[in-house]
Structure formats: C-alpha cells, structure tokens
PDB file of C-alpha atoms in Angstrom:
ATOM      1  CA  MET A  22     -93.721 -31.679  17.646  1.00 43.00           C
ATOM      2  CA  GLU A  23     -95.667 -32.659  20.790  1.00 46.00           C
ATOM      3  CA  GLN A  24     -93.213 -30.783  23.009  1.00 47.00           C
ATOM      4  CA  LEU A  25     -93.637 -27.661  20.922  1.00 54.00           C
ATOM      5  CA  LEU A  26     -97.407 -27.489  21.421  1.00 76.00           C
ATOM      6  CA  GLN A  27     -98.414 -25.097  24.168  1.00 87.00           C
ATOM      7  CA  ASP A  28    -100.713 -26.321  26.937  1.00 88.00           C
ATOM      8  CA  SER A  29    -103.434 -23.976  25.717  1.00 85.00           C
ATOM      9  CA  ALA A  30    -103.298 -25.522  22.210  1.00 87.00           C
ATOM     10  CA  LEU A  31    -103.566 -29.003  23.714  1.00 88.00           C
ATOM     11  CA  VAL A  32    -106.576 -27.919  25.791  1.00 88.00           C
ATOM     12  CA  GLU A  33    -108.223 -26.595  22.616  1.00 88.00           C
ATOM     13  CA  GLN A  34    -107.506 -29.871  20.802  1.00 90.00           C
ATOM     14  CA  TYR A  35    -108.952 -31.880  23.701  1.00 89.00           C
ATOM     15  CA  LEU A  36    -112.092 -29.746  23.743  1.00 88.00           C
ATOM     16  CA  SER A  37    -112.392 -30.397  20.001  1.00 90.00           C
ATOM     17  CA  GLY A  38    -112.459 -34.138  20.661  1.00 90.00           C
ATOM     18  CA  ASP A  39    -108.770 -35.161  20.557  1.00 91.00           C
ATOM     19  CA  GLU A  40    -108.307 -37.476  23.575  1.00 90.00           C
ATOM     20  CA  ASN A  41    -104.575 -37.775  22.823  1.00 92.00           C
ATOM     21  CA  ALA A  42    -104.154 -34.072  23.582  1.00 90.00           C
ATOM     22  CA  LEU A  43    -105.309 -34.666  27.162  1.00 89.00           C
ATOM     23  CA  GLU A  44    -102.976 -37.647  27.475  1.00 91.00           C
ATOM     24  CA  THR A  45    -100.094 -35.426  26.344  1.00 91.00           C
ATOM     25  CA  LEU A  46    -101.030 -32.781  28.932  1.00 90.00           C
ATOM     26  CA  ILE A  47    -101.241 -35.346  31.731  1.00 90.00           C
ATOM     27  CA  ASN A  48     -97.950 -36.979  30.737  1.00 91.00           C
ATOM     28  CA  ARG A  49     -96.271 -33.577  30.486  1.00 91.00           C
ATOM     29  CA  HIS A  50     -97.272 -32.477  33.993  1.00 92.00           C
ATOM     30  CA  SER A  51     -97.910 -35.709  35.922  1.00 91.00           C
ATOM     31  CA  GLN A  52     -94.517 -35.903  37.642  1.00 92.00           C
ATOM     32  CA  ARG A  53     -94.654 -32.328  38.883  1.00 91.00           C
ATOM     33  CA  VAL A  54     -98.266 -32.608  40.082  1.00 92.00           C
ATOM     34  CA  TYR A  55     -97.654 -35.962  41.795  1.00 92.00           C
ATOM     35  CA  SER A  56     -94.459 -34.703  43.469  1.00 90.00           C
ATOM     36  CA  PHE A  57     -96.306 -31.630  44.749  1.00 89.00           C
ATOM     37  CA  ILE A  58     -99.087 -33.793  46.217  1.00 90.00           C
ATOM     38  CA  PHE A  59     -96.668 -36.298  47.754  1.00 89.00           C
ATOM     39  CA  SER A  60     -94.627 -33.482  49.318  1.00 86.00           C
ATOM     40  CA  LYS A  61     -97.751 -32.473  51.253  1.00 85.00           C
ATOM     41  CA  VAL A  62     -99.246 -35.844  52.272  1.00 85.00           C
ATOM     42  CA  PHE A  63     -96.131 -38.080  52.533  1.00 85.00           C
ATOM     43  CA  ASP A  64     -98.180 -41.183  51.726  1.00 87.00           C
ATOM     44  CA  LYS A  65     -97.941 -42.942  48.358  1.00 91.00           C
ATOM     45  CA  ASP A  66    -101.515 -44.313  48.350  1.00 91.00           C
ATOM     46  CA  ILE A  67    -103.099 -41.018  49.415  1.00 91.00           C
ATOM     47  CA  ALA A  68    -100.948 -39.111  46.911  1.00 91.00           C
ATOM     48  CA  GLU A  69    -102.080 -41.435  44.109  1.00 93.00           C
ATOM     49  CA  ASP A  70    -105.750 -41.019  45.110  1.00 93.00           C
ATOM     50  CA  ILE A  71    -105.485 -37.231  45.194  1.00 94.00           C
ATOM     51  CA  PHE A  72    -103.539 -37.271  41.909  1.00 94.00           C
ATOM     52  CA  GLN A  73    -106.331 -39.245  40.221  1.00 94.00           C
ATOM     53  CA  ASP A  74    -109.027 -37.045  41.760  1.00 94.00           C
ATOM     54  CA  THR A  75    -107.150 -33.970  40.502  1.00 94.00           C
ATOM     55  CA  PHE A  76    -107.210 -35.109  36.893  1.00 93.00           C
ATOM     56  CA  ILE A  77    -110.805 -36.354  37.155  1.00 93.00           C
ATOM     57  CA  LYS A  78    -111.748 -32.845  38.277  1.00 92.00           C
ATOM     58  CA  VAL A  79    -109.644 -31.349  35.450  1.00 91.00           C
ATOM     59  CA  ILE A  80    -111.446 -33.514  32.878  1.00 90.00           C
ATOM     60  CA  ARG A  81    -114.901 -32.720  34.284  1.00 90.00           C
ATOM     61  CA  THR A  82    -114.175 -28.990  34.371  1.00 89.00           C
ATOM     62  CA  LEU A  83    -112.861 -29.035  30.805  1.00 89.00           C
ATOM     63  CA  LYS A  84    -115.877 -31.022  29.555  1.00 87.00           C
ATOM     64  CA  ARG A  85    -118.294 -28.640  31.285  1.00 87.00           C
ATOM     65  CA  GLY A  86    -116.604 -25.766  29.489  1.00 83.00           C
ATOM     66  CA  ALA A  87    -115.855 -24.124  32.836  1.00 82.00           C
ATOM     67  CA  TYR A  88    -112.110 -23.746  32.180  1.00 83.00           C
ATOM     68  CA  ASN A  89    -110.941 -20.380  30.912  1.00 79.00           C
ATOM     69  CA  GLU A  90    -107.393 -19.723  29.767  1.00 68.00           C
ATOM     70  CA  GLU A  91    -106.861 -16.711  32.029  1.00 66.00           C
ATOM     71  CA  GLY A  92    -103.942 -18.353  33.776  1.00 56.00           C
ATOM     72  CA  LYS A  93    -101.797 -21.182  32.640  1.00 83.00           C
ATOM     73  CA  PHE A  94    -102.876 -24.805  32.637  1.00 88.00           C
ATOM     74  CA  LEU A  95    -100.313 -26.135  35.153  1.00 88.00           C
ATOM     75  CA  PRO A  96    -100.933 -23.512  37.873  1.00 88.00           C
ATOM     76  CA  TRP A  97    -104.664 -24.211  37.491  1.00 89.00           C
ATOM     77  CA  VAL A  98    -104.099 -27.967  37.921  1.00 91.00           C
ATOM     78  CA  MET A  99    -101.834 -27.293  40.922  1.00 90.00           C
ATOM     79  CA  ARG A 100    -104.592 -25.188  42.536  1.00 88.00           C
ATOM     80  CA  ILE A 101    -107.032 -28.068  42.085  1.00 90.00           C
ATOM     81  CA  ALA A 102    -104.512 -30.482  43.638  1.00 92.00           C
ATOM     82  CA  HIS A 103    -103.869 -28.049  46.501  1.00 90.00           C
ATOM     83  CA  ASN A 104    -107.599 -27.733  47.232  1.00 88.00           C
ATOM     84  CA  LEU A 105    -108.023 -31.526  47.183  1.00 91.00           C
ATOM     85  CA  ILE A 106    -105.098 -31.877  49.607  1.00 87.00           C
ATOM     86  CA  ILE A 107    -106.779 -29.404  51.962  1.00 85.00           C
ATOM     87  CA  ASP A 108    -110.055 -31.342  51.629  1.00 83.00           C
ATOM     88  CA  HIS A 109    -108.201 -34.564  52.463  1.00 86.00           C
ATOM     89  CA  PHE A 110    -106.721 -33.091  55.648  1.00 81.00           C
ATOM     90  CA  ARG A 111    -110.054 -31.595  56.687  1.00 78.00           C
ATOM     91  CA  LYS A 112    -111.742 -34.984  56.267  1.00 78.00           C
ATOM     92  CA  SER A 113    -108.983 -36.886  58.056  1.00 73.00           C
ATOM     93  CA  MET A 114    -109.153 -34.514  61.035  1.00 68.00           C
ATOM     94  CA  ARG A 115    -112.926 -34.964  61.335  1.00 53.00           C
ATOM     95  CA  MET A 116    -112.957 -38.719  60.839  1.00 50.00           C
ATOM     96  CA  PRO A 117    -111.825 -40.778  63.847  1.00 48.00           C
ATOM     97  CA  LYS A 118    -109.465 -43.582  62.973  1.00 48.00           C
ATOM     98  CA  PHE A 119    -110.084 -46.998  64.483  1.00 48.00           C
ATOM     99  CA  GLU A 120    -107.488 -49.710  64.523  1.00 48.00           C
ATOM    100  CA  GLY A 121    -109.769 -52.568  63.427  1.00 48.00           C
ATOM    101  CA  ASN A 122    -109.815 -54.496  66.690  1.00 50.00           C
ATOM    102  CA  ASP A 123    -113.024 -54.878  68.652  1.00 51.00           C
ATOM    103  CA  ASP A 124    -111.886 -52.767  71.596  1.00 51.00           C
ATOM    104  CA  PHE A 125    -113.296 -49.248  71.583  1.00 49.00           C
ATOM    105  CA  ASN A 126    -110.835 -46.705  72.889  1.00 48.00           C
ATOM    106  CA  ILE A 127    -112.066 -43.170  73.541  1.00 48.00           C
ATOM    107  CA  PHE A 128    -108.509 -41.873  73.192  1.00 49.00           C
ATOM    108  CA  SER A 129    -108.471 -42.861  69.533  1.00 48.00           C
ATOM    109  CA  VAL A 130    -111.365 -40.450  68.941  1.00 47.00           C
ATOM    110  CA  ILE A 131    -110.287 -37.466  71.034  1.00 49.00           C
ATOM    111  CA  SER A 132    -107.719 -35.305  69.322  1.00 50.00           C
ATOM    112  CA  ASP A 133    -105.150 -33.354  71.270  1.00 52.00           C
ATOM    113  CA  ASN A 134    -105.400 -29.805  69.896  1.00 52.00           C
ATOM    114  CA  ALA A 135    -102.421 -28.700  71.977  1.00 51.00           C
ATOM    115  CA  LEU A 136    -100.273 -31.102  69.962  1.00 54.00           C
ATOM    116  CA  ASN A 137    -101.613 -29.663  66.693  1.00 65.00           C
ATOM    117  CA  VAL A 138    -100.816 -26.154  67.909  1.00 67.00           C
ATOM    118  CA  GLU A 139     -97.350 -27.336  68.951  1.00 65.00           C
ATOM    119  CA  ARG A 140     -96.765 -28.859  65.509  1.00 70.00           C
ATOM    120  CA  GLN A 141     -97.866 -25.614  63.855  1.00 73.00           C
ATOM    121  CA  ILE A 142     -95.476 -23.596  66.025  1.00 74.00           C
ATOM    122  CA  ILE A 143     -92.619 -25.970  65.147  1.00 71.00           C
ATOM    123  CA  LYS A 144     -93.531 -25.815  61.443  1.00 74.00           C
ATOM    124  CA  ASP A 145     -93.598 -21.999  61.550  1.00 76.00           C
ATOM    125  CA  GLN A 146     -90.224 -21.941  63.321  1.00 78.00           C
ATOM    126  CA  VAL A 147     -88.659 -24.321  60.777  1.00 75.00           C
ATOM    127  CA  GLU A 148     -89.976 -22.201  57.896  1.00 79.00           C
ATOM    128  CA  ASP A 149     -88.601 -19.071  59.563  1.00 80.00           C
ATOM    129  CA  ASP A 150     -85.205 -20.762  60.064  1.00 79.00           C
ATOM    130  CA  VAL A 151     -85.127 -21.860  56.411  1.00 81.00           C
ATOM    131  CA  ARG A 152     -85.861 -18.280  55.270  1.00 83.00           C
ATOM    132  CA  LYS A 153     -82.939 -17.051  57.400  1.00 85.00           C
ATOM    133  CA  LEU A 154     -80.655 -19.714  55.927  1.00 84.00           C
ATOM    134  CA  ILE A 155     -81.679 -18.743  52.390  1.00 86.00           C
ATOM    135  CA  LYS A 156     -80.562 -15.165  53.103  1.00 89.00           C
ATOM    136  CA  GLU A 157     -77.017 -16.488  53.665  1.00 88.00           C
ATOM    137  CA  LEU A 158     -76.839 -17.718  50.052  1.00 91.00           C
ATOM    138  CA  PRO A 159     -75.336 -15.653  47.224  1.00 92.00           C
ATOM    139  CA  GLN A 160     -77.964 -13.374  45.623  1.00 93.00           C
ATOM    140  CA  ASP A 161     -78.191 -15.300  42.325  1.00 93.00           C
ATOM    141  CA  GLN A 162     -78.809 -18.602  44.167  1.00 92.00           C
ATOM    142  CA  GLN A 163     -81.339 -16.976  46.508  1.00 90.00           C
ATOM    143  CA  GLU A 164     -83.263 -15.601  43.562  1.00 91.00           C
ATOM    144  CA  VAL A 165     -83.537 -18.958  41.752  1.00 91.00           C
ATOM    145  CA  LEU A 166     -84.375 -20.908  44.909  1.00 87.00           C
ATOM    146  CA  ILE A 167     -87.145 -18.471  45.912  1.00 87.00           C
ATOM    147  CA  MET A 168     -88.649 -18.467  42.411  1.00 88.00           C
ATOM    148  CA  ARG A 169     -88.589 -22.261  42.241  1.00 85.00           C
ATOM    149  CA  MET A 170     -89.620 -23.240  45.765  1.00 82.00           C
ATOM    150  CA  TYR A 171     -91.827 -20.380  46.908  1.00 80.00           C
ATOM    151  CA  LYS A 172     -93.251 -19.085  43.642  1.00 82.00           C
ATOM    152  CA  ASP A 173     -93.468 -22.543  41.990  1.00 82.00           C
ATOM    153  CA  MET A 174     -91.926 -21.296  38.753  1.00 85.00           C
ATOM    154  CA  SER A 175     -90.470 -23.565  36.087  1.00 87.00           C
ATOM    155  CA  PHE A 176     -86.783 -23.308  35.211  1.00 88.00           C
ATOM    156  CA  LYS A 177     -87.835 -21.984  31.806  1.00 89.00           C
ATOM    157  CA  GLU A 178     -89.771 -19.143  33.487  1.00 89.00           C
ATOM    158  CA  ILE A 179     -86.844 -18.497  35.850  1.00 90.00           C
ATOM    159  CA  SER A 180     -84.382 -18.328  32.949  1.00 90.00           C
ATOM    160  CA  GLU A 181     -86.617 -15.851  31.102  1.00 90.00           C
ATOM    161  CA  ILE A 182     -87.008 -13.568  34.127  1.00 90.00           C
ATOM    162  CA  THR A 183     -83.350 -13.679  35.205  1.00 90.00           C
ATOM    163  CA  GLY A 184     -81.978 -13.507  31.655  1.00 92.00           C
ATOM    164  CA  VAL A 185     -79.807 -16.616  32.004  1.00 92.00           C
ATOM    165  CA  SER A 186     -79.974 -20.010  30.301  1.00 92.00           C
ATOM    166  CA  ILE A 187     -82.065 -22.846  31.737  1.00 89.00           C
ATOM    167  CA  ASN A 188     -78.837 -24.746  32.504  1.00 93.00           C
ATOM    168  CA  THR A 189     -77.495 -21.766  34.473  1.00 93.00           C
ATOM    169  CA  ALA A 190     -80.756 -21.560  36.448  1.00 91.00           C
ATOM    170  CA  LEU A 191     -80.553 -25.315  37.136  1.00 92.00           C
ATOM    171  CA  GLY A 192     -76.943 -24.938  38.245  1.00 92.00           C
ATOM    172  CA  ARG A 193     -77.786 -22.081  40.583  1.00 92.00           C
ATOM    173  CA  MET A 194     -80.581 -24.143  42.137  1.00 90.00           C
ATOM    174  CA  ARG A 195     -78.252 -27.102  42.578  1.00 92.00           C
ATOM    175  CA  TYR A 196     -75.585 -24.939  44.227  1.00 93.00           C
ATOM    176  CA  ALA A 197     -78.196 -23.266  46.421  1.00 89.00           C
ATOM    177  CA  ILE A 198     -79.266 -26.657  47.787  1.00 88.00           C
ATOM    178  CA  ILE A 199     -75.651 -27.801  48.235  1.00 90.00           C
ATOM    179  CA  ASN A 200     -74.780 -24.562  50.039  1.00 89.00           C
ATOM    180  CA  LEU A 201     -77.868 -24.776  52.269  1.00 84.00           C
ATOM    181  CA  ARG A 202     -76.835 -28.290  53.285  1.00 85.00           C
ATOM    182  CA  LYS A 203     -73.312 -27.059  54.078  1.00 86.00           C
ATOM    183  CA  ILE A 204     -74.681 -24.204  56.210  1.00 82.00           C
ATOM    184  CA  VAL A 205     -76.981 -26.593  58.071  1.00 79.00           C
ATOM    185  CA  GLU A 206     -74.178 -29.123  58.700  1.00 81.00           C
ATOM    186  CA  LYS A 207     -71.598 -26.468  59.652  1.00 80.00           C
ATOM    187  CA  ASN A 208     -73.924 -24.948  62.249  1.00 71.00           C
ATOM    188  CA  ASN A 209     -75.406 -28.271  63.446  1.00 71.00           C
ATOM    189  CA  ILE A 210     -78.903 -26.986  62.699  1.00 70.00           C
ATOM    190  CA  VAL A 211     -81.811 -29.414  63.066  1.00 67.00           C
ATOM    191  CA  LEU A 212     -84.678 -28.694  60.711  1.00 65.00           C
ATOM    192  CA  THR A 213     -87.672 -30.894  61.349  1.00 59.00           C
ATOM    193  CA  ASN A 214     -91.405 -30.431  61.661  1.00 49.00           C
ATOM    194  CA  GLN A 215     -92.180 -34.027  62.617  1.00 47.00           C
TER     195      GLN A 215
END
C-alpha cells in the first residue's frame, strides 16, 4: 500500500503529524537524490553532508508551511539539492584550503582562474561531443536517453510520454548506453573533463 500512495498524499500525512509518511518519502527518493548529489561533487563525505542538508531543508520548509504542491515533490527536492551543491562550490572557491602543516604557502591561497576557464572550456567541449554522439543513436534510444539524462524524468514518466512499457523504456536506455560506448570505443574518442 505504501508504494501506491502518491508523494503529495504522503506530504499531507506528514503535515498532519504522521512522521512515518516523511520516512517513506525519504526512503522512496533517497537513492536518486544521493546519486544526483554524488554525480556533481564526486566525494562521498560531501555528498552525504549535502544529502542531509537537503532533507533538513525539506523538513523545515514543510513545517513552516512554505511548500506548495505546484510541482512534484521529487523535482522540488532535487532543486533544493542542486542549490545546496551550488552553495557548496561557491563556498569552497572562496575558502582557501590549508594543508595542516605550519608552513604558510601563498600559492595555496591564490587560485588560477585560467585553469578554471580551461576546465570550463573542456567541460563544454565534452558536453558538445556527447550531444553529437547521442545524435548517432536510433531515434527511440535518443528520445529515452534525453528524457532520462537531460530532463531528469523517471522511467514511468518516459513510458507514459512515449506510449511504451517501463521495461521497454529501460531496455532502450540500456541499449543507448551500450551503443554510446561502442561508438566511443570504435572511434577512439576520449571523453573527460578532469
């Protein structure tokens, strides 16, 4: 029965005092939210901190009565996580990192903006290359991959929009990834933004 309850119904139950409803919501979406955060920060500890901060903010917003069900619950939580990730990167760029030894090194404080610009150019080029590779996929695989990766849609939403079963949408995504790997290997393409 828990699976059948919509997120909006669980939010209502939580606001009416049912703590278990919030636990169900967190358990339902925790893997997706955590994976999204980790995919941006690539650090387990930082991802866990941001994950916790995300749900603390969710709880506070719900308790203040500031949440409105205009959109869906998960996209709202993902926006909160996204904003906290941006805040993390803003803070980490402002805060100089010191190694913990007693020697002060001016070079640990000065940031090389040219390197940041270079990284951004590389990142933009990689994203452009990936878009070109996606265009080489069959149309049905392109469609599912774009909906999933760029529009952050669930496989249920994808199946409803495309008119195919969830398993078919999953299969198309799987084949899209396999085919992208084949294209990359066949053409000896290096995709990296590190």
